Coordinates of C-alpha atoms and ligand atoms in Angstrom, one line a residue:
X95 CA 22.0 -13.4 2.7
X96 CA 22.9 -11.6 5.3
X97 CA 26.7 -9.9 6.3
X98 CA 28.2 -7.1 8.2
X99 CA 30.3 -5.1 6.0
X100 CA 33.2 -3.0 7.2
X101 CA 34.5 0.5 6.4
X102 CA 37.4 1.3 9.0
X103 CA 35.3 2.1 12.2
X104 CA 31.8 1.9 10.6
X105 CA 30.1 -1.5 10.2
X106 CA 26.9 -1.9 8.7
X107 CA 24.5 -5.3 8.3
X108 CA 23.1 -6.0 4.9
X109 CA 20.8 -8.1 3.1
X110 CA 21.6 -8.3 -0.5
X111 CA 22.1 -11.5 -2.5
X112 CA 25.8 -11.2 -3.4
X113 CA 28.7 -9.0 -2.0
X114 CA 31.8 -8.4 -3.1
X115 CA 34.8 -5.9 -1.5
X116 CA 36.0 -3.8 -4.4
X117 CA 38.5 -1.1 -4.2
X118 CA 36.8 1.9 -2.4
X119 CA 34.0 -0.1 -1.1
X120 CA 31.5 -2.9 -2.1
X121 CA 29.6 -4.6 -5.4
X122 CA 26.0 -6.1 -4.2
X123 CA 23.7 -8.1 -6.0
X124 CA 20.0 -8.1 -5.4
X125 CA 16.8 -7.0 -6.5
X126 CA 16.5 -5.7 -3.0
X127 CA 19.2 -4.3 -0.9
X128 CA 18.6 -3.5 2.9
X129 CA 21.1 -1.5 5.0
X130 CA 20.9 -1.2 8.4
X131 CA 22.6 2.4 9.1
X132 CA 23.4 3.4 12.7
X133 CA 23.5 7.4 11.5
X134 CA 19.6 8.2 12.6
X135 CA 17.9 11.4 11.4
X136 CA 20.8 12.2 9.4
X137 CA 21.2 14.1 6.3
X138 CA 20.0 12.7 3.5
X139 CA 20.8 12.7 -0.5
X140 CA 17.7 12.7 -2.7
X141 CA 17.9 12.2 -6.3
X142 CA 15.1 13.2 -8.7
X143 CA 14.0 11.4 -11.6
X144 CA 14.1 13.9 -14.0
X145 CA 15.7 16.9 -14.5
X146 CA 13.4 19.2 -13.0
X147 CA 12.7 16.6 -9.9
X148 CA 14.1 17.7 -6.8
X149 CA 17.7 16.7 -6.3
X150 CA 19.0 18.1 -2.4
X151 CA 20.5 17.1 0.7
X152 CA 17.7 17.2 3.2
X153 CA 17.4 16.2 7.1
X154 CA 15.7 12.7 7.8
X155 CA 13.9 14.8 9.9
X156 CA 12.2 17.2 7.8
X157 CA 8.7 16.7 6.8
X158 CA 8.4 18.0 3.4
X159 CA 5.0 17.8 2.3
X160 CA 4.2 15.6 -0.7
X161 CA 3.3 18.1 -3.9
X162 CA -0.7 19.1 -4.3
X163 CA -1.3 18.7 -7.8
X164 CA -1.6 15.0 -8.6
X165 CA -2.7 15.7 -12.4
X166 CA 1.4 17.2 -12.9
X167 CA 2.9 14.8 -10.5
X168 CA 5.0 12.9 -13.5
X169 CA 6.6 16.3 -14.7
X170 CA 7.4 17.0 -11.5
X171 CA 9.1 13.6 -10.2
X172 CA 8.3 9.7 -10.7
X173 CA 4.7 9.0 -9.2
X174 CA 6.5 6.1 -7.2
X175 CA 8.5 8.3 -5.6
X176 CA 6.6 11.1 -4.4
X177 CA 4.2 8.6 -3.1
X178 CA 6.8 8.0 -0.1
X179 CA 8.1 11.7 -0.5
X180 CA 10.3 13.5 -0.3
X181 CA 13.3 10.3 1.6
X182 CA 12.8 8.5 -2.0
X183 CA 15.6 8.8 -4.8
X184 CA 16.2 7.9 -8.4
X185 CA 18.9 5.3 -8.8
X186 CA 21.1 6.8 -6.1
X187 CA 20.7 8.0 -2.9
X188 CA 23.5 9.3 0.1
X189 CA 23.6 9.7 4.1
X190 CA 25.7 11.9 5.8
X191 CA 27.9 10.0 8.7
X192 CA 28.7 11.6 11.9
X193 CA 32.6 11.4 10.8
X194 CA 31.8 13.6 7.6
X195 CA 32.0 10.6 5.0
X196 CA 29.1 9.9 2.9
X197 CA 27.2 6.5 2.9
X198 CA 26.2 6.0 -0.9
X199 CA 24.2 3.4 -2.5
X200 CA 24.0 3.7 -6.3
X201 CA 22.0 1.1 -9.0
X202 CA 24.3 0.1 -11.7
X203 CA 21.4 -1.0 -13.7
X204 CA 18.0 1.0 -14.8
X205 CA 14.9 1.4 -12.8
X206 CA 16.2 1.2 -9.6
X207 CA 15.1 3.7 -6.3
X208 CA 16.4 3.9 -3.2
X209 CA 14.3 5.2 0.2
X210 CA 15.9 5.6 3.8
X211 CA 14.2 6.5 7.6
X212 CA 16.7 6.7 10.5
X213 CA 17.5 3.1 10.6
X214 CA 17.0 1.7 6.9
X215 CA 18.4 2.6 3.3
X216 CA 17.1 0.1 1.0
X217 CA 17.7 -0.2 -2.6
X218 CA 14.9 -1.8 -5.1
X219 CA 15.0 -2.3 -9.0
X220 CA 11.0 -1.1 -8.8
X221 CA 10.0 -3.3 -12.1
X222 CA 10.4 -7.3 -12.0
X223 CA 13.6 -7.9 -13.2
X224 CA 13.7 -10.8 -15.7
X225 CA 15.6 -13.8 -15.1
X226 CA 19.0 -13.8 -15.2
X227 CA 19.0 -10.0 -15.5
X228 CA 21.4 -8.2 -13.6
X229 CA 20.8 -6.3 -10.1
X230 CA 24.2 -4.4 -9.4
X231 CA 24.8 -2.1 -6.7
X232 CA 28.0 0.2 -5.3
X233 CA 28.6 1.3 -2.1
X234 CA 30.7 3.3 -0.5
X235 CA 31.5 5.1 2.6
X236 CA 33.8 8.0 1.5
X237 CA 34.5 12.1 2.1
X238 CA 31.2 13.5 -0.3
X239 CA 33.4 13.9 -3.3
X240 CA 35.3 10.6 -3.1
X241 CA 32.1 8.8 -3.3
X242 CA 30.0 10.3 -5.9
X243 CA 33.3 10.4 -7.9
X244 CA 33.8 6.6 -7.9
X245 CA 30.4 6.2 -8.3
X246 CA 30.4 8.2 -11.7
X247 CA 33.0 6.6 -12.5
X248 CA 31.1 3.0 -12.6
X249 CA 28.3 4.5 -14.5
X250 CA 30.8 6.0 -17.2
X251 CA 32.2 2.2 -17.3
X252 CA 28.9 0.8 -18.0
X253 CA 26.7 3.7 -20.1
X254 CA 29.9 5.6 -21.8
X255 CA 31.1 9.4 -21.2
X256 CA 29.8 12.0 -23.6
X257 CA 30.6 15.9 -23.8
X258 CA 34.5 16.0 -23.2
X259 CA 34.5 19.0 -24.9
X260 CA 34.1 22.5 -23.9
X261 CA 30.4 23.2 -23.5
X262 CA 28.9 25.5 -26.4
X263 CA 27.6 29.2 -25.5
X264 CA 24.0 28.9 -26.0
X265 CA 21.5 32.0 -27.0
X266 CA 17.9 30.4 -26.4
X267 CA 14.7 31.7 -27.3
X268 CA 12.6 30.8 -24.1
X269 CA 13.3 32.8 -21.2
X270 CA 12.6 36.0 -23.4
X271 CA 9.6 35.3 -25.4
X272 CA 8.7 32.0 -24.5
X273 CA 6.3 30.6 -27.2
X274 CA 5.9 34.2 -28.7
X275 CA 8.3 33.5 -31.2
X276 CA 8.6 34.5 -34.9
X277 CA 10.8 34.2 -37.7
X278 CA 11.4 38.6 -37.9
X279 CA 11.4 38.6 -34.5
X280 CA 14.5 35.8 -34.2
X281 CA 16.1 37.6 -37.4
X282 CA 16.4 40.5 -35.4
X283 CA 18.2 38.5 -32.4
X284 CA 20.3 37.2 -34.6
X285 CA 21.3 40.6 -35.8
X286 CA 21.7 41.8 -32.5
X287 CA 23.7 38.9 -31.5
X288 CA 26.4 40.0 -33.6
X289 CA 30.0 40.7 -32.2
X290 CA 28.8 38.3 -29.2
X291 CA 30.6 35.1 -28.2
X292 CA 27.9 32.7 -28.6
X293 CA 28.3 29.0 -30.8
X294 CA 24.5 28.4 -30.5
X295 CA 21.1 30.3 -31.8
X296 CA 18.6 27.7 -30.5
X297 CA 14.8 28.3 -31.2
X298 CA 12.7 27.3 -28.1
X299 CA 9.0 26.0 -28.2
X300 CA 6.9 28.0 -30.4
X301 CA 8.1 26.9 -33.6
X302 CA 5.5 24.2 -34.3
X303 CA 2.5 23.3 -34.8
X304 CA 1.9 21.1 -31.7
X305 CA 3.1 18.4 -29.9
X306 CA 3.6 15.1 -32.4
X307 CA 3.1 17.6 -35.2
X308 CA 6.5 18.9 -35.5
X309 CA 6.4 21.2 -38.8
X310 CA 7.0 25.2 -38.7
X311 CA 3.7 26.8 -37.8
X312 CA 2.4 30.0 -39.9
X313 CA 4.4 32.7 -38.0
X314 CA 7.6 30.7 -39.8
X315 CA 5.9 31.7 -43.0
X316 CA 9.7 30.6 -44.7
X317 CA 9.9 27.1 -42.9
X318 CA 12.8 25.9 -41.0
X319 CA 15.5 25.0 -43.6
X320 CA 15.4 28.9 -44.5
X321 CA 16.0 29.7 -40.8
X322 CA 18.8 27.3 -39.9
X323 CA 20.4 28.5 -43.0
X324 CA 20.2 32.4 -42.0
X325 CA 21.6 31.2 -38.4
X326 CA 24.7 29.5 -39.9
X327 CA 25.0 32.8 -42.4
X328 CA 25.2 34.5 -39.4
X329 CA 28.3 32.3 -38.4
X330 CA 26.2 30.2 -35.3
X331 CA 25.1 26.5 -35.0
X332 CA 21.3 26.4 -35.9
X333 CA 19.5 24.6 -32.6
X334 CA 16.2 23.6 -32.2
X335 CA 13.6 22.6 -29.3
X336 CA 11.8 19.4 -29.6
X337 CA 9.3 17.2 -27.3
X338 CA 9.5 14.1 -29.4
X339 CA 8.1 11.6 -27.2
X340 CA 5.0 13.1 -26.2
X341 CA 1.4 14.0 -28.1
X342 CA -1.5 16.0 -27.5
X343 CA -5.0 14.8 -28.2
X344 CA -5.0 17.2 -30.8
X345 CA -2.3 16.0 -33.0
X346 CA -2.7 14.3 -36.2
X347 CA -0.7 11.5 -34.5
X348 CA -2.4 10.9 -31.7
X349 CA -5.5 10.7 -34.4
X350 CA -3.5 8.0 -37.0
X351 CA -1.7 6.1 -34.1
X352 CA -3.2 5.6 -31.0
X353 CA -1.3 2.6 -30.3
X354 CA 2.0 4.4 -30.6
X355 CA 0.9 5.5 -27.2
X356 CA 2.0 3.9 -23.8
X357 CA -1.1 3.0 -21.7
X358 CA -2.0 1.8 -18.1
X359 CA -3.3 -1.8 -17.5
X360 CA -6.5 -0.5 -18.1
X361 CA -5.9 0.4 -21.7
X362 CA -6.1 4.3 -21.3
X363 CA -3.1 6.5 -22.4
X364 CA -0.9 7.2 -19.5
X365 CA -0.7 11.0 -18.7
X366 CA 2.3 12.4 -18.8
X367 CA 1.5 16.0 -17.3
X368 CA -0.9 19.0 -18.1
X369 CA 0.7 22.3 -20.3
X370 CA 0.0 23.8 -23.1
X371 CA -4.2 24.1 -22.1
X372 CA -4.2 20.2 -22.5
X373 CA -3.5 16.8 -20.5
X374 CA -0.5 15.4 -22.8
X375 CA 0.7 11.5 -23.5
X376 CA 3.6 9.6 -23.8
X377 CA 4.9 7.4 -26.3
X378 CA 5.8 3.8 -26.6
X379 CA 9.6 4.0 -27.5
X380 CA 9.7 -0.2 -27.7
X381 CA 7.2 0.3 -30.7
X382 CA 9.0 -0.9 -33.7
X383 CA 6.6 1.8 -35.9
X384 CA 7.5 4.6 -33.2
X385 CA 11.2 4.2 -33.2
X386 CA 11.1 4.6 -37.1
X387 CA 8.8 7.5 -36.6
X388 CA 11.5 8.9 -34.3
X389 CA 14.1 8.4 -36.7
X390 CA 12.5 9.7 -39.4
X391 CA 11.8 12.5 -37.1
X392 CA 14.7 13.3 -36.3
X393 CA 16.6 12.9 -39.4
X394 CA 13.7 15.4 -41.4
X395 CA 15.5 18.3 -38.2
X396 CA 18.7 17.3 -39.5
X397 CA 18.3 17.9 -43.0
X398 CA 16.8 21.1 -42.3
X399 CA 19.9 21.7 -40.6
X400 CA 19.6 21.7 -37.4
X401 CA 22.6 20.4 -35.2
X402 CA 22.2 20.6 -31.7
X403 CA 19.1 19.8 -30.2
X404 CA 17.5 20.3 -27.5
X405 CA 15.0 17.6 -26.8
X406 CA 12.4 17.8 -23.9
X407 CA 9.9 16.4 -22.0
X408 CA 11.6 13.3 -22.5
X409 CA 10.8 11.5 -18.9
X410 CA 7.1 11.1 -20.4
X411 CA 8.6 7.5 -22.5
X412 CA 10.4 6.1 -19.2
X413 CA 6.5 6.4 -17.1
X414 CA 5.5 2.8 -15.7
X415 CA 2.7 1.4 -18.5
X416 CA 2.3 -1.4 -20.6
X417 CA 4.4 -1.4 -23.9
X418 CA 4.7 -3.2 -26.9
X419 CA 7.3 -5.1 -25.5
X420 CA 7.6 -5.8 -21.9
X421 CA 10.5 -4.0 -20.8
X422 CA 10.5 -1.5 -17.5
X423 CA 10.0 2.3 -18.2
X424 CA 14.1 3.4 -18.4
X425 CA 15.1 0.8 -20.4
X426 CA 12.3 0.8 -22.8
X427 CA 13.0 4.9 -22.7
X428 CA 16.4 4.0 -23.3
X429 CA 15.9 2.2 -26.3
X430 CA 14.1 4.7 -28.1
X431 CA 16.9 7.2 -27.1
X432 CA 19.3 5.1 -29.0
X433 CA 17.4 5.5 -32.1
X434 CA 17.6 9.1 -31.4
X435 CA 21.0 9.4 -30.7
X436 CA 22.2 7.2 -34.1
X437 CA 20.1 9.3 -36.1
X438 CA 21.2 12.4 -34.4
X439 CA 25.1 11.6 -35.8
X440 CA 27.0 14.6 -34.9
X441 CA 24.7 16.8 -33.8
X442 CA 25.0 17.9 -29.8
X443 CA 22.2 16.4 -28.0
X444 CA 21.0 18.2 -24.9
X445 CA 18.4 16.6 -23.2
X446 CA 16.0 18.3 -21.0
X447 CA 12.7 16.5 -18.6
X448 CA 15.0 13.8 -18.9
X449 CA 15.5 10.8 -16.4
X450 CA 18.9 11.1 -15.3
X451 CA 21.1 8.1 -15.5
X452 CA 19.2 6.2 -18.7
X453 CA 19.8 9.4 -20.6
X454 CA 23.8 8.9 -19.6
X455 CA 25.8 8.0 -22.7
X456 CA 23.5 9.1 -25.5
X457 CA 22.9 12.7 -24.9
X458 CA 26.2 15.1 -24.8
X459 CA 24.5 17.5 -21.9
X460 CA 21.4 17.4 -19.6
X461 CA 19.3 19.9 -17.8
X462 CA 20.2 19.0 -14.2
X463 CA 17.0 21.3 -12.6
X464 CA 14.1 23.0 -13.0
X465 CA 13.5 26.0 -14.9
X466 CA 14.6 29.4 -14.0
X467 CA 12.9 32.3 -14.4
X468 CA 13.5 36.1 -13.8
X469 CA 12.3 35.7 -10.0
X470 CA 13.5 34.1 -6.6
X471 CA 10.8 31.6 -5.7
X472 CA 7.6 30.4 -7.0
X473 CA 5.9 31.2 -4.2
X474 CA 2.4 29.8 -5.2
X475 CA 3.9 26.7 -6.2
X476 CA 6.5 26.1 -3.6
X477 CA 4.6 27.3 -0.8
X478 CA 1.3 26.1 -1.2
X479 CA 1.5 23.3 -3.1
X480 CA 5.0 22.1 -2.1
X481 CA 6.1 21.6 -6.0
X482 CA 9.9 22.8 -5.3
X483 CA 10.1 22.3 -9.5
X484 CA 8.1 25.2 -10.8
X485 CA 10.1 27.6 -12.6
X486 CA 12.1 29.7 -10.3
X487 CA 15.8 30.9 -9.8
X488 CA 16.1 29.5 -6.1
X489 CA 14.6 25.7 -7.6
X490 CA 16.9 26.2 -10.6
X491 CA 19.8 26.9 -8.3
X492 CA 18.9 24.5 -5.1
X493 CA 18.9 20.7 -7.5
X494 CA 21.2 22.1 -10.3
X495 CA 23.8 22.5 -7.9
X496 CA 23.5 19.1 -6.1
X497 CA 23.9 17.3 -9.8
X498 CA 27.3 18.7 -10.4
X499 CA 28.4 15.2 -9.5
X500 CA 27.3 14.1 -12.9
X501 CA 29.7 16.5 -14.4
X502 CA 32.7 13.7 -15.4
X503 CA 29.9 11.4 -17.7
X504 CA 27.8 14.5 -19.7
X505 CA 27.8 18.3 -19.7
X506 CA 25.6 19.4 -16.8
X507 CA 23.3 22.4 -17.6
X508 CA 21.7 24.5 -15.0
X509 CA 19.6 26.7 -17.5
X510 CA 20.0 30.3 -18.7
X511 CA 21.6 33.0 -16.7
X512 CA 20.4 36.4 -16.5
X513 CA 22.3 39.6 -17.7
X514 CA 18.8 41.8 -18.0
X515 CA 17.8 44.1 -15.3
X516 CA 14.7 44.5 -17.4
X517 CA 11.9 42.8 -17.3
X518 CA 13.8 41.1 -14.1
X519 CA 12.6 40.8 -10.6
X520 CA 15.8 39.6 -9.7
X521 CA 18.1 41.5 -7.1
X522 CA 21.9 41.4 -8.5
X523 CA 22.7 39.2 -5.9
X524 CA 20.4 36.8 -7.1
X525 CA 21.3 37.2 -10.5
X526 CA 25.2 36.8 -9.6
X527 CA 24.7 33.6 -7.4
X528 CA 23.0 32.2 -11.2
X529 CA 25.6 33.7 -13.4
X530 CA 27.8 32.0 -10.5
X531 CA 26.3 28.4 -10.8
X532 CA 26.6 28.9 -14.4
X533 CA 30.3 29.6 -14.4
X534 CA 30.1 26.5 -12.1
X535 CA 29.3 24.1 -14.8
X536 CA 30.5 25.7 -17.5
X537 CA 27.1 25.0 -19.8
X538 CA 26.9 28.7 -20.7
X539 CA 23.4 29.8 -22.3
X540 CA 21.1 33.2 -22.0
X541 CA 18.0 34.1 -23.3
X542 CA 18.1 37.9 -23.3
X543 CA 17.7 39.8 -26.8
X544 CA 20.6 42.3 -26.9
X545 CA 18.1 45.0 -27.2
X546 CA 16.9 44.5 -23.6
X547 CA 20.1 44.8 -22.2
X548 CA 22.1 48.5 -21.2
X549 CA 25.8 49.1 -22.8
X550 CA 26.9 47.7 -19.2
X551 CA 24.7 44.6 -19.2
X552 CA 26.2 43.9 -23.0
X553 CA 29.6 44.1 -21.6
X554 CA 28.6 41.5 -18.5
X555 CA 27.9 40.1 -21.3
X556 CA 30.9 39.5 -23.1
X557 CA 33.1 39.0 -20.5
X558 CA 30.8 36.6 -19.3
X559 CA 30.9 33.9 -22.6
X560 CA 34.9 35.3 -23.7
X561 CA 36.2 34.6 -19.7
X562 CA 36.4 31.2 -18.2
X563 CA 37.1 30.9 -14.6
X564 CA 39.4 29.0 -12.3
X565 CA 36.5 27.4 -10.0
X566 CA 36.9 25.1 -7.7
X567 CA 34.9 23.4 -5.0
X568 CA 35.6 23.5 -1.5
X569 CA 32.2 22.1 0.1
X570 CA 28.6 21.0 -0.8
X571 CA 27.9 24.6 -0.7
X572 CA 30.9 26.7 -1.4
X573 CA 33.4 27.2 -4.1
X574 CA 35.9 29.7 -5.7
X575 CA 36.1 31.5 -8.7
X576 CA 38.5 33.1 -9.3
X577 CA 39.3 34.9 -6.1
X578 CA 35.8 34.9 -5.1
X579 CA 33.9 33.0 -2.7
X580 CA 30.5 31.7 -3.4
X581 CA 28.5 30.3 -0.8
X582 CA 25.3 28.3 -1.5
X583 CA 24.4 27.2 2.0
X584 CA 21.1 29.4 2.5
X585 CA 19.5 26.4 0.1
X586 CA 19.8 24.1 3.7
X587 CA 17.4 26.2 4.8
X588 CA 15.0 27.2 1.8
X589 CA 12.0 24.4 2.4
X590 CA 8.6 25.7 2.0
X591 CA 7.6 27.3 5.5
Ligands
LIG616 C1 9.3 25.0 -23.3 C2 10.0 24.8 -22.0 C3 11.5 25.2 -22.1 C4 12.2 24.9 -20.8 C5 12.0 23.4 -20.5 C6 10.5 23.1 -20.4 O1 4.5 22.5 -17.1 N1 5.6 22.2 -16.6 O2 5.8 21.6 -15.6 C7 6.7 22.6 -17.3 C8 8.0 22.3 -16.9 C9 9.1 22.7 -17.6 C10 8.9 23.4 -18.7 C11 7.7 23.8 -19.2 C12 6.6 23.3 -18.5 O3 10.0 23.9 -19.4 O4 12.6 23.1 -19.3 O5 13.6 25.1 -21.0 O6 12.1 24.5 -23.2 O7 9.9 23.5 -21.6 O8 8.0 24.6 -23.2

């Protein structure tokens, strides 16, 4: 059907099956949701699919190239929607209005996008939706933070809040060494650590022996148990990495179980992105033999002692394909996080790579961009081949900041903040506007041995995870801490030339 809905001034003609006025704005019912929008080439709100995918406001004018590499495209964003790149969104997208409200249409359900031009937003649950499931919409037309807020507020209703608490002060292994860990090496963080602030000493990949193999390899001669216990002697939570839903060719599971993997229609293994010299898979999470792999899995990190993990890749289960049973990609991701998340008990759960809003409610904090790194931009990778999710600080910063929205249903982490001037490439300026957006969300976590840092970086340092400050948001880009201001809005202009 078709009906003009009102907001004060503004009114706007949609086709959606069912609409309902609630308080703060509308409930819609449809597979398929069409809004005509009299706002033209306005700003627009794009929302990634994972948590390295792109997540900005950008102008309906702006032609931003579609990424080069095809063979990465799913660890860079849903191959849906890059193909109409980049005015495509995950489950939610936002225009600007010339009064300085926000227009915001937001799925309820799973495996819904939203794409707009100058004239048209239009919502879609992409999979078939099986009879009598439901298709639920909100919209709103609100001031920026009115809107996302009530929006979040649905999704806590319907998928549960998580991570109330205050957000542990994380030392991770990857920004440092990156796989060139070993078990003297991380004894002698762990020494060094000493005296610090920090709740968390979280290994990083490195630690196994591949992907769907996950035992200690050789260079943790004394196996895992031994090293969660020496982290907990040492008065920290023992944290591990994991990528538990996907395989490479070389694993002994993708030997013994090659049905465990999803596939296209044509029966070949859907690829879930290149790294680690290999193509890697995915893995059926609606796979009754999978899910108990999973929880055995999960349970075998546990008992080794392990309680927060940090669990990656995880987009590579939610891919389209064809499953054991025939569910769309986030719900049938969804169910195999459940698995996770009952076996995981107590433990904190941070999920990384992860689709966004089917992760809400099971995982206790989510990586909300890309990877930084200790450099500005990615020039190769932003520039050339228009992938704005290639480890940088600027990508880190740019869709980390634009997820803060999130912020009420888990802990929102915007990855490691710098305190090193060695082995850095970042001006303090850069590295303040991180440790900034860091003190922004509150998720605080650092990769820098101790030994790399000067007697004044150490006491950054401190002061940095003892201190929490009064921050507060006065505009898309621009807050205050403590009597600063901090002002994000270069990233309105940081699109590859
Ligand atoms: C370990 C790392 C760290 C990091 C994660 C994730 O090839 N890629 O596109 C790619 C993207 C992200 C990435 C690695 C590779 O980083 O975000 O914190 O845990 O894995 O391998």
């Amino acid at each position: 059907m078709q009906t003009l809905l009102h907001f004060d001034d503004l009114q706007i003609a949609v086709q959606a099956q069912m609409v309902q006025s609630i308080p703060g704005g509308y409930h819609l019912q449809g597979q398929q949701i069409s809004l005509l929008h009299p706002f033209g080439k306005t700003n627009f709100y794009r929302h990634g699919f994972h948590s390295w995918s792109l997540s900005a406001w950008l102008p309906l004018g702006k032609r931003l190239p579609t990424p080069v590499q095809r063979e990465i495209w799913p660890q860079i964003d849903h191959p849906h929607l890059l193909r109409d790149y980049p005015f495509t969104s995950s489950g939610l997208a936002a225009l600007q209005g010339p009064d300085g409200n926000v227009l915001l249409l937001g799925a309820l359900e799973l495996d819904a996008s939203v794409k707009a031009d100058s004239q048209i937003l239009r919502g879609e649950y992409t999979a078939p939706v099986a009879a009598g499931a439901r298709c639920s919409w909100y919209l709103g037309y609100a001031p920026e933070e009115a809107v996302f807020t009530e929006y979040t507020r649905l999704l806590a209703e319907r998928y549960g809040e998580r991570g109330q608490g205050k957000p542990p002060r994380v030392w991770c292994s990857w920004y440092s060494f990156f796989t060139d860990i070993h078990e003297d090496r991380l004894l002698h963080v762990l020494d060094g650590l000493a005296g610090l602030p920090f709740d968390v000493f979280q290994l990083d990949d490195g630690w196994q022996i591949g992907m769907g193999d996950w035992e200690a390899n050789p260079k943790f001669p004394s196996g895992m148990a031994a090293l969660a216990d020496k982290i907990r002697q040492h008065g920290l939570t023992p944290g591990l990495w994991l990528a538990p839903l996907i395989v490479q060719p070389k694993s002994s599971l993708y030997h013994q179980h090659p049905d465990w993997l999803l596939r296209d229609a044509q029966g070949q293994p859907v690829r879930a992105g290149h790294n680690w010299g290999d193509d890697f898979f995915g893995l059926d999470t609606t796979h009754p033999a999978v899910q108990e792999w999973m929880a055995a899995l999960i349970g075998k990190v546990r008992n080794w002692g392990f309680e927060y993990l940090k669990l990656d890749f995880l987009y590579a289960a939610a891919l389209p394909g064809v499953r054991y049973q025939n569910v769309p990609g986030e719900q049938a991701y969804r169910q195999g996080l459940q698995v996770i998340r009952q076996v995981a008990g107590e433990a904190y759960f941070l999920a990384c790579g992860a689709p966004v809003i089917a992760t809400l409610g099971l995982a206790d904090g989510l990586r909300v961009g890309p990877d930084v790194a200790p450099f500005w931009d990615n020039v190769e990778r932003s520039q050339q081949l228009y992938d704005l999710t290639g480890p940088s600080t600027l990508n880190g910063i740019r869709t980390s900041l634009q997820r803060l929205w999130l912020r009420p249903v888990l802990q929102v982490d915007p990855d490691v903040a710098f305190m090193r001037s060695r082995f850095n490439l970042l001006s303090p300026a850069q590295k303040q506007l991180l440790q900034d957006l860091v003190q922004i969300t509150g998720f605080r976590a650092i990769s820098d041995p101790p030994d790399w840092l000067d007697q004044q970086e150490l006491d950054q340092l401190r002061a940095f995870l003892a201190e929490s400050p009064q921050v507060e948001k006065l505009g898309r880009y621009l807050f205050r801490i403590d009597d600063r201001q901090v002002d994000f809005s270069f990233l309105e202009d940081s699109w590859p030339a």
